[in-house]
Amino acid sequence: MLFLILVIIYIFGSTQDPFCRLQGQPSQPMFSQNGDIVIGGIFSMHYNLILRKPTFNVIPEPLKCKGFVNNSLIICFQFAQAMVFAIEEINNSTDLLPEISLGYKIFDGCSFPLLAIKGAMELINGPEDEMTFNESCSKSFFAPGLIGQSDSTSTIGMAATLGPFHIPVVSHFATCACLSSRKEFPSFFRTIPSDYYQSKALAQLVKHFGWTWVGTVRSDNDYGNNGMATFIQAAQLEGVCIEYTEAIYRTNPRERFLRTVEVIKQSTSKVIVAFVSVVDMEFLINELLLQNVTGFQWVSSEALFSGKNLATEANFKIVGGAIGVAIVNALMPGLKDFLLNIHPANDPGNIGLNTIWENTFNCSLSSQDNSSSIKKCTGSENLEEIRNDYTDVTDLGVTNNVYKAVYAIAHSLHNLITCQNKAQFENHKVLHYLKSVNFTTRSGDIVYFDSNGDPVAKYNLVNWQLTKEGVTQFVIIGVYDASLPEGHNTIHLTVPKSVCSELCPPGTRKAVQKGRPLCCFDCIQCAEGEITNKTGKSNKQRDLCILKEIEFLSCDEIMGVVLVIFSLLGTCATVATASVFFHFRQTPIVKANNSELSFLLLFSLSLCFLCSLTFIGEPSNWSCMLRHTAFGITFVLCISCVLGKTIVVLMAFRSTLPGSNVMKWFGPHQQRFTVFAFTLIQAIICLLWLILSPPFPYQNTTHYVEKIILECALGSTVAFYAVLGYIGFLSAISFVLAFLARNLPDNFNEAKYITFSMLIFRAVWITFIPAYVSSPGKYTVAVEIFAILVSSFALLFCIFAPKCYIILLKPENNTKKKLIGKSTIK
């Protein structure tokens, strides 16, 4: 904004020509033609000014430009002629702007921003010597739209100056991403993509070839600085590191270029990303040639591939093999004939035609030039014999952008005039219609602008190659189209590497070098059992990842099948025993052994056998919580029944003594309450376990390197041992009481069998603890299931097998007389 204010003050703060101190006279357009509506154009057809020391002359000498022959800016004359070509096409058309003739005024910006702004102001105001009161007020002396400029810096000045006046500026070659800001440049449009997309394309190109360590060179202007800033940001997101970044400009002293060359020579990266204008690149290549700096891979923006004068056999030694983006080529039917058929004699007032002719044929058209070193032009010279950037129409990508820019303004004027019935129009209305313009050119290009005034971004990816005949050419190796989904851009090329450190070989990992960028690292061997970015185990060489074996006790393996079979056999045996007892429930031996507690004990034993099945299979949240709590509660129920039967034996013996009435204190109701109370205590312990810290499935990767063990973590170890301890406590009481009652009369000899069952039960669970702790993997679960089954079988066989033997095989002994008789004999 400060730049705009200064320019306006500078331009309008003097009664003289605004650039009087610089030039002294109004500028003369290089090309001009009158019309009902005049479209302005500004192109840099020279690259420098001839500045003189200030004098005290009343009328300073006019400004002159230099730098044309053998310089790529000669192509700007082709741009100017393309604008003239498009306007003449429109004037000859009956569909676009009928009955209205377009004129043009094209100024030379001379690669100088202030001169470009001066030309723009003259185009919208008209020079002072033309603003007379004798002319009709209806005559249009201002341009409703401007074409230009070719560089971003000059275009920024023009767009910022003309923006407040709502005068559109359509550029064909200004690519700075900053110009997409509608807040700063509300009236700017362009037919070339923004550098934002170009920078992204270069970053993805560098990533595609695996270059993570690059140097950068940029032009020290808006084009280079903004473009490189966007590239660095995009490159860092792609994991690319920047070793150095150098800025150059054509007016820098030679020492500045020498410093840049020295930085390149001392660098370790072998890839250079360049965001440099053609003129600046020419200076740098010349210095690199002088010092024979070769062997670098260049990745460049479109500027390098638009300057054909750089594509020489000598320069190929420096930048040969360069890859980058280029403007998509186009066909422009009729343009070649138009370019070659111009002649100064046909339009002697056009300075531009004279300049092209004199510089192309190295002669003079002026009768006042008597210099012996320059020959007179004869007028018979033929442009068809000339081969330079002006006559070359093999690559018309940027030239076509000029063509499309002219047609865009013409279409907006057509829509405006048609809408307003050919009434007078205002510039801001032209701007309004330019925003919504949408048309297709004769070559099939669809032209429209997005909300930022930008076209759809599309580039060719090109490679600078040298043919066997020594001719340099830009070969298309792919396409970058921002409108396509990610992954649809194609690139095919074999190129060298450029990395700070080589990729780590298999079996090693990266270790960042202290004080250096992330792309610089050492490779150290992976730790045992590790491999980079993989889950599993490594082989002995640590260069291959092998998936770890998943281990848990499954019913598909032999051990699991065997345990399931024994669990089901125990359940069946328990059910069969219960069936025998139920069938013979009226016999003396069943009645004498407390049939109610016997059935409850058989029920709890069947649950004990079945709960072992919950330990088999892949652990889950529900199975982990169920297996331990079911085990604890069912075993307490079982031991409680055994303890109740033992107490009944003792009480029954005491009741046979004279005067004893103890059985009334431990009748059936008290027995049921005792079993319920003992079981309730265990249920409360399990409930607290589940609430506070329940068991959960866990992947054990520490026990084995090559295996992942799926197991149930206990959650609360205290709760687990509380469950086991309570079972042990009840079994200990049962064992002691049964042992004391083992010598009671034979008709109450069930205490002997309870003693043996409790002895086996305690022996199993005492040996279980060390076996459980020391068993690896799935064998830990197998040990726990084994303990459950063995202790359950011990209770079943020791307590019920002798009774079933008498009931089924010795029925003659299953009488009250026999039981009492045995007691009598003793």
XYZ file of C-alpha atoms in Angstrom, residues 347-813:
467
model
C 3.116 1.160 -41.120
C 6.049 3.584 -40.865
C 4.690 5.266 -37.729
C 5.014 2.179 -35.561
C 8.270 2.391 -33.646
C 8.049 -1.294 -32.753
C 8.139 -2.467 -36.369
C 11.164 -0.289 -37.052
C 12.928 -1.643 -33.961
C 12.290 -5.262 -34.922
C 13.522 -4.626 -38.452
C 16.663 -2.718 -37.483
C 17.755 -5.121 -34.742
C 16.912 -8.252 -36.709
C 18.806 -7.244 -39.866
C 21.383 -5.012 -38.120
C 20.600 -2.037 -40.342
C 19.150 1.445 -39.973
C 15.895 2.831 -41.359
C 16.682 6.381 -40.258
C 17.930 8.757 -42.944
C 19.689 10.801 -40.272
C 21.952 7.934 -39.170
C 25.204 8.400 -41.097
C 27.238 5.973 -39.020
C 29.512 3.916 -41.210
C 29.236 0.888 -38.905
C 25.524 0.429 -39.547
C 24.304 -0.174 -43.079
C 21.142 1.241 -44.488
C 18.084 -1.001 -44.661
C 17.069 -1.652 -48.251
C 13.544 -2.807 -47.536
C 14.123 -6.077 -49.359
C 15.115 -7.950 -46.217
C 13.037 -11.081 -45.586
C 11.999 -12.294 -42.139
C 11.437 -15.802 -43.481
C 15.208 -16.198 -43.675
C 15.642 -15.369 -39.995
C 15.696 -17.903 -37.156
C 15.302 -16.279 -33.737
C 12.831 -16.155 -30.857
C 10.587 -13.762 -32.751
C 10.134 -15.992 -35.792
C 10.103 -19.300 -33.864
C 6.541 -20.588 -33.424
C 7.364 -24.092 -32.196
C 6.611 -23.159 -28.580
C 3.756 -20.691 -28.206
C 2.723 -21.407 -24.618
C 3.267 -17.870 -23.281
C 2.400 -16.225 -26.590
C -0.937 -18.029 -26.489
C -1.482 -16.543 -23.025
C -1.294 -13.065 -24.587
C -3.797 -14.166 -27.229
C -6.181 -15.481 -24.549
C -5.804 -12.298 -22.471
C -6.872 -10.107 -25.407
C -9.872 -12.320 -26.105
C -10.830 -12.278 -22.412
C -11.041 -8.479 -22.411
C -12.852 -8.535 -25.766
C -15.472 -10.991 -24.463
C -16.053 -8.907 -21.327
C -16.481 -5.790 -23.493
C -18.874 -7.667 -25.769
C -20.983 -8.863 -22.811
C -20.996 -5.367 -21.311
C -21.966 -3.568 -24.511
C -24.583 -6.171 -25.409
C -26.121 -5.894 -21.972
C -26.183 -2.079 -22.019
C -27.298 -1.685 -25.645
C -23.983 -0.224 -26.764
C -24.196 2.590 -24.207
C -21.150 4.158 -22.697
C -19.444 1.874 -20.211
C -17.372 2.297 -17.081
C -14.158 0.515 -16.221
C -15.479 -1.186 -13.111
C -18.239 -2.736 -15.204
C -15.631 -4.161 -17.555
C -14.009 -5.612 -14.452
C -17.346 -7.122 -13.413
C -17.849 -8.909 -16.736
C -14.227 -10.043 -16.849
C -14.757 -11.996 -13.618
C -17.464 -14.133 -15.236
C -15.943 -14.526 -18.698
C -15.956 -18.082 -20.068
C -15.147 -18.973 -23.675
C -13.215 -21.403 -25.872
C -10.480 -20.282 -28.271
C -10.086 -21.503 -31.851
C -7.425 -23.979 -30.671
C -9.791 -25.467 -28.092
C -8.502 -23.776 -24.906
C -11.202 -23.062 -22.338
C -10.619 -19.661 -20.713
C -12.122 -18.627 -17.379
C -10.875 -17.199 -14.086
C -11.390 -18.425 -10.543
C -12.260 -16.165 -7.607
C -8.613 -15.023 -7.406
C -8.372 -14.216 -11.102
C -6.248 -17.306 -11.822
C -6.716 -19.946 -14.536
C -6.616 -23.696 -14.015
C -3.005 -24.701 -13.286
C -1.536 -27.119 -15.795
C 2.126 -27.653 -16.688
C 4.248 -29.904 -18.823
C 7.113 -31.613 -16.994
C 10.113 -31.325 -19.308
C 13.708 -32.535 -19.531
C 16.501 -30.618 -21.283
C 18.139 -33.102 -23.674
C 20.779 -32.963 -26.403
C 20.256 -34.828 -29.669
C 22.977 -36.669 -31.578
C 23.144 -33.720 -33.952
C 24.006 -31.392 -31.059
C 20.580 -29.732 -30.956
C 19.100 -29.015 -27.529
C 15.436 -29.732 -27.009
C 12.905 -29.772 -24.191
C 11.338 -33.247 -24.045
C 8.006 -33.681 -22.244
C 8.335 -36.367 -19.560
C 5.045 -35.890 -17.768
C 2.129 -33.623 -16.923
C 1.159 -31.756 -13.780
C -2.522 -30.847 -13.666
C -3.787 -29.276 -10.441
C -7.379 -30.084 -11.411
C -6.693 -33.845 -11.426
C -6.997 -35.993 -8.276
C -3.797 -36.775 -6.374
C -1.756 -39.517 -8.031
C -2.875 -38.900 -11.652
C 0.264 -36.949 -12.618
C 2.713 -39.099 -14.597
C 6.516 -38.833 -14.652
C 8.967 -41.163 -16.401
C 12.698 -40.431 -16.094
C 15.871 -41.999 -14.707
C 17.960 -39.450 -12.848
C 20.858 -39.322 -10.343
C 20.525 -39.255 -6.565
C 20.999 -36.239 -4.317
C 20.927 -37.057 -0.619
C 22.930 -35.898 2.391
C 23.101 -39.469 3.693
C 22.373 -42.701 1.875
C 19.323 -44.687 2.919
C 20.049 -47.002 5.814
C 20.515 -50.631 4.723
C 18.302 -53.409 6.102
C 18.961 -54.182 9.732
C 19.907 -50.601 10.663
C 18.087 -47.475 11.741
C 18.608 -43.716 11.448
C 20.454 -41.686 14.082
C 20.333 -37.923 13.458
C 23.711 -36.198 13.349
C 23.964 -33.493 15.991
C 23.781 -29.968 14.641
C 22.843 -31.031 11.107
C 19.479 -31.169 9.260
C 17.198 -34.180 9.535
C 18.286 -35.413 6.107
C 21.793 -36.042 7.481
C 22.041 -39.139 9.669
C 24.120 -42.168 10.635
C 22.957 -45.772 10.345
C 23.224 -47.949 13.454
C 22.177 -51.552 13.909
C 18.653 -52.210 15.099
C 18.186 -53.458 18.642
C 17.510 -57.149 19.119
C 14.012 -58.072 18.019
C 13.421 -54.752 16.240
C 13.114 -53.689 12.622
C 12.198 -50.216 11.430
C 8.498 -49.394 11.118
C 7.376 -53.028 11.363
C 5.498 -55.103 13.931
C 6.959 -58.517 14.594
C 10.397 -59.935 15.170
C 13.626 -59.608 13.225
C 15.769 -62.435 11.950
C 19.376 -62.937 13.091
C 20.694 -60.469 10.520
C 17.961 -57.976 11.546
C 17.276 -57.204 7.923
C 13.932 -58.980 7.624
C 10.740 -58.684 9.591
C 9.027 -61.943 10.533
C 5.543 -61.775 11.995
C 5.437 -63.050 15.565
C 3.530 -66.226 16.367
C 0.308 -65.671 18.292
C 0.017 -68.139 21.183
C -2.924 -69.045 23.397
C -4.474 -72.318 24.580
C -6.839 -73.282 21.778
C -9.328 -76.118 21.520
C -7.897 -76.838 18.053
C -4.605 -78.183 19.412
C -4.037 -81.583 21.045
C -3.498 -80.283 24.568
C -6.661 -78.188 24.401
C -8.669 -81.107 23.015
C -7.440 -83.421 25.783
C -8.370 -80.939 28.504
C -11.820 -80.388 26.977
C -12.399 -84.143 26.852
C -11.457 -84.609 30.530
C -13.636 -81.645 31.489
C -16.623 -83.134 29.705
C -15.872 -86.619 31.127
C -15.824 -85.182 34.634
C -19.131 -83.416 34.022
C -20.684 -86.616 32.655
C -19.361 -88.643 35.572
C -20.823 -86.134 38.006
C -24.213 -86.209 36.273
C -24.134 -90.028 36.239
C -23.348 -90.122 39.958
C -26.177 -87.705 40.681
C -28.512 -89.906 38.634
C -27.518 -92.998 40.655
C -28.024 -91.172 43.941
C -31.380 -89.818 42.801
C -32.542 -93.257 41.669
C -31.482 -94.873 44.935
C -32.331 -91.898 47.153
C -34.543 -94.057 49.433
C -31.749 -96.534 50.195
C -30.039 -96.433 53.580
C -26.571 -95.513 52.326
C -27.842 -92.409 50.495
C -29.959 -91.333 53.443
C -27.122 -91.965 55.887
C -24.738 -89.647 53.970
C -26.892 -86.500 53.978
C -28.523 -86.723 50.571
C -29.336 -82.979 50.370
C -25.673 -81.881 50.752
C -24.612 -84.733 48.485
C -26.773 -83.459 45.620
C -25.584 -79.883 46.189
C -21.991 -81.105 46.192
C -22.533 -82.993 42.923
C -24.053 -79.852 41.377
C -21.070 -77.734 42.420
C -18.629 -80.368 41.089
C -20.313 -80.284 37.679
C -19.839 -76.471 37.669
C -16.177 -76.959 38.605
C -15.634 -79.239 35.626
C -17.445 -76.855 33.281
C -15.660 -73.704 34.486
C -12.375 -75.156 33.195
C -13.747 -74.683 29.651
C -13.704 -70.897 30.116
C -9.882 -71.054 30.281
C -9.644 -72.497 26.744
C -9.730 -70.202 23.687
C -8.572 -66.670 22.833
C -8.903 -64.402 25.851
C -11.538 -61.675 25.785
C -12.847 -59.228 28.358
C -15.772 -61.452 29.275
C -13.852 -64.723 29.321
C -11.097 -63.243 31.507
C -13.587 -61.995 34.095
C -15.709 -65.158 33.983
C -12.973 -67.766 34.266
C -11.488 -66.555 37.554
C -14.705 -65.559 39.311
C -16.556 -68.741 38.234
C -13.616 -70.835 39.410
C -13.506 -69.104 42.804
C -17.245 -69.240 43.536
C -17.860 -72.832 42.356
C -14.943 -74.217 44.322
C -16.033 -72.424 47.499
C -19.527 -73.839 46.997
C -17.997 -77.294 46.618
C -15.729 -77.026 49.680
C -18.598 -75.543 51.694
C -20.672 -78.644 50.978
C -17.763 -80.881 51.970
C -17.280 -78.865 55.157
C -21.006 -79.133 55.890
C -20.937 -82.923 55.430
C -17.893 -83.140 57.737
C -19.645 -81.124 60.438
C -22.752 -83.280 60.074
C -20.645 -86.417 60.662
C -19.211 -84.949 63.841
C -22.580 -83.692 65.068
C -24.242 -87.016 64.301
C -21.666 -88.857 66.385
C -22.150 -86.430 69.287
C -25.916 -86.890 69.091
C -25.595 -90.648 69.765
C -24.187 -89.953 73.205
C -26.673 -90.190 76.136
C -28.439 -86.928 76.834
C -27.031 -85.156 73.759
C -29.335 -82.940 71.687
C -26.689 -81.281 69.463
C -28.287 -82.150 66.097
C -31.074 -79.660 66.694
C -28.416 -76.914 66.447
C -27.164 -78.162 63.050
C -30.231 -79.319 61.235
C -31.004 -78.949 57.495
C -31.733 -75.214 57.757
C -28.443 -74.506 59.524
C -26.577 -76.607 56.940
C -28.055 -74.640 54.060
C -27.270 -71.333 55.783
C -23.675 -72.376 56.408
C -23.115 -73.274 52.735
C -24.778 -70.042 51.629
C -22.772 -67.884 54.064
C -19.406 -69.360 53.084
C -20.220 -68.968 49.373
C -21.493 -65.409 49.843
C -18.170 -64.320 51.284
C -16.348 -65.553 48.154
C -18.952 -63.890 45.904
C -18.330 -60.542 47.660
C -14.555 -60.907 47.161
C -15.080 -61.628 43.437
C -17.503 -58.711 43.069
C -14.993 -56.280 44.575
C -12.341 -57.727 42.263
C -14.497 -57.070 39.195
C -15.387 -53.542 40.314
C -11.965 -52.312 41.418
C -9.505 -54.049 39.083
C -10.954 -56.842 36.956
C -8.925 -59.294 34.852
C -8.418 -58.245 31.216
C -6.900 -59.684 28.004
C -3.217 -58.863 27.575
C -0.609 -59.344 24.839
C 2.579 -60.542 26.490
C 5.531 -59.658 24.223
C 8.260 -59.746 26.862
C 8.363 -63.456 27.735
C 9.308 -64.552 24.224
C 10.955 -62.512 21.455
C 9.430 -64.658 18.736
C 5.925 -65.012 20.210
C 3.038 -62.873 21.377
C 1.232 -64.621 24.223
C -2.455 -63.825 24.553
C -3.337 -64.216 28.206
C -5.553 -62.821 30.911
C -3.868 -60.344 33.198
C -5.094 -60.720 36.769
C -5.880 -57.061 37.239
C -5.611 -57.156 41.013
C -3.097 -59.763 42.198
C -4.292 -59.254 45.793
C -7.842 -60.195 44.828
C -6.634 -63.298 42.981
C -4.684 -64.556 45.969
C -7.572 -63.648 48.274
C -9.810 -65.958 46.226
C -7.245 -68.770 46.361
C -6.525 -68.137 50.041
C -10.190 -68.356 50.994
C -10.521 -71.668 49.155
C -7.406 -72.911 50.926
C -8.756 -71.768 54.291
C -12.040 -73.671 53.903
C -10.276 -76.757 52.589
C -7.902 -76.680 55.558
C -10.811 -76.605 58.048
C -12.525 -79.440 56.178
C -9.325 -81.490 56.198
C -8.759 -81.010 59.952
C -12.337 -81.852 60.895
C -12.419 -84.877 58.590
C -9.102 -86.068 59.974
C -10.449 -85.862 63.545
C -13.559 -87.830 62.518
C -11.759 -90.546 60.568
C -11.952 -93.145 63.433
C -15.656 -92.744 64.129
C -17.838 -95.920 63.868
C -18.032 -97.418 60.355
C -21.615 -96.487 59.825
C -20.362 -92.866 59.730
C -17.091 -93.609 57.904
C -17.620 -90.894 55.162
C -15.048 -88.812 57.072
C -12.278 -91.129 55.875
C -13.093 -90.447 52.242
C -13.398 -86.691 52.875
C -9.953 -86.804 54.508
C -8.401 -88.447 51.447
C -10.182 -86.055 49.050
C -9.054 -82.987 51.022
C -5.515 -84.359 51.217
C -5.353 -84.704 47.410
C -7.110 -81.352 46.938
C -4.619 -79.460 49.092
C -1.645 -81.267 47.588
C -2.779 -80.294 44.089
C -3.230 -76.602 44.896
C -0.056 -76.336 46.937
C 1.965 -77.671 43.983
C -0.104 -75.499 41.620
C 1.402 -72.196 42.796
C 5.073 -72.826 41.786
C 3.988 -74.660 38.635
C 1.720 -71.745 37.685
C 4.455 -69.144 38.205
C 7.138 -71.073 36.289
C 5.043 -72.312 33.343
C 5.543 -70.331 30.093
C 2.865 -69.081 27.744
C -0.181 -71.219 27.208
C 1.148 -73.842 29.640
C 0.307 -71.472 32.487
C -3.379 -71.797 31.607
C -3.004 -75.562 31.105
C -1.563 -75.937 34.628
C -4.512 -74.054 36.100
C -7.026 -76.222 34.201
C -5.153 -79.360 35.270
C -5.364 -78.327 38.924
C -9.097 -77.672 38.613
C -9.769 -81.029 36.965
C -7.563 -83.102 39.302
C -9.019 -81.567 42.461
C -12.562 -81.996 41.123
C -11.946 -85.649 40.196
C -10.397 -86.211 43.643
C -13.535 -84.979 45.371
C -15.830 -86.922 43.054
C -14.064 -90.262 43.281
C -12.973 -90.184 46.911
C -16.372 -89.182 48.269
C -18.833 -90.820 45.870
C -17.042 -93.784 44.270
C -17.251 -96.069 47.399
C -20.989 -95.343 47.764
C -21.681 -95.998 44.071
C -19.737 -99.254 44.394
C -22.027 -100.440 47.192
C -25.192 -99.164 45.492
C -24.487 -100.729 42.116
C -22.247 -103.738 42.809
C -22.998 -104.672 46.447
C -26.693 -103.935 46.876
C -26.870 -106.585 49.642
C -24.797 -104.247 51.802
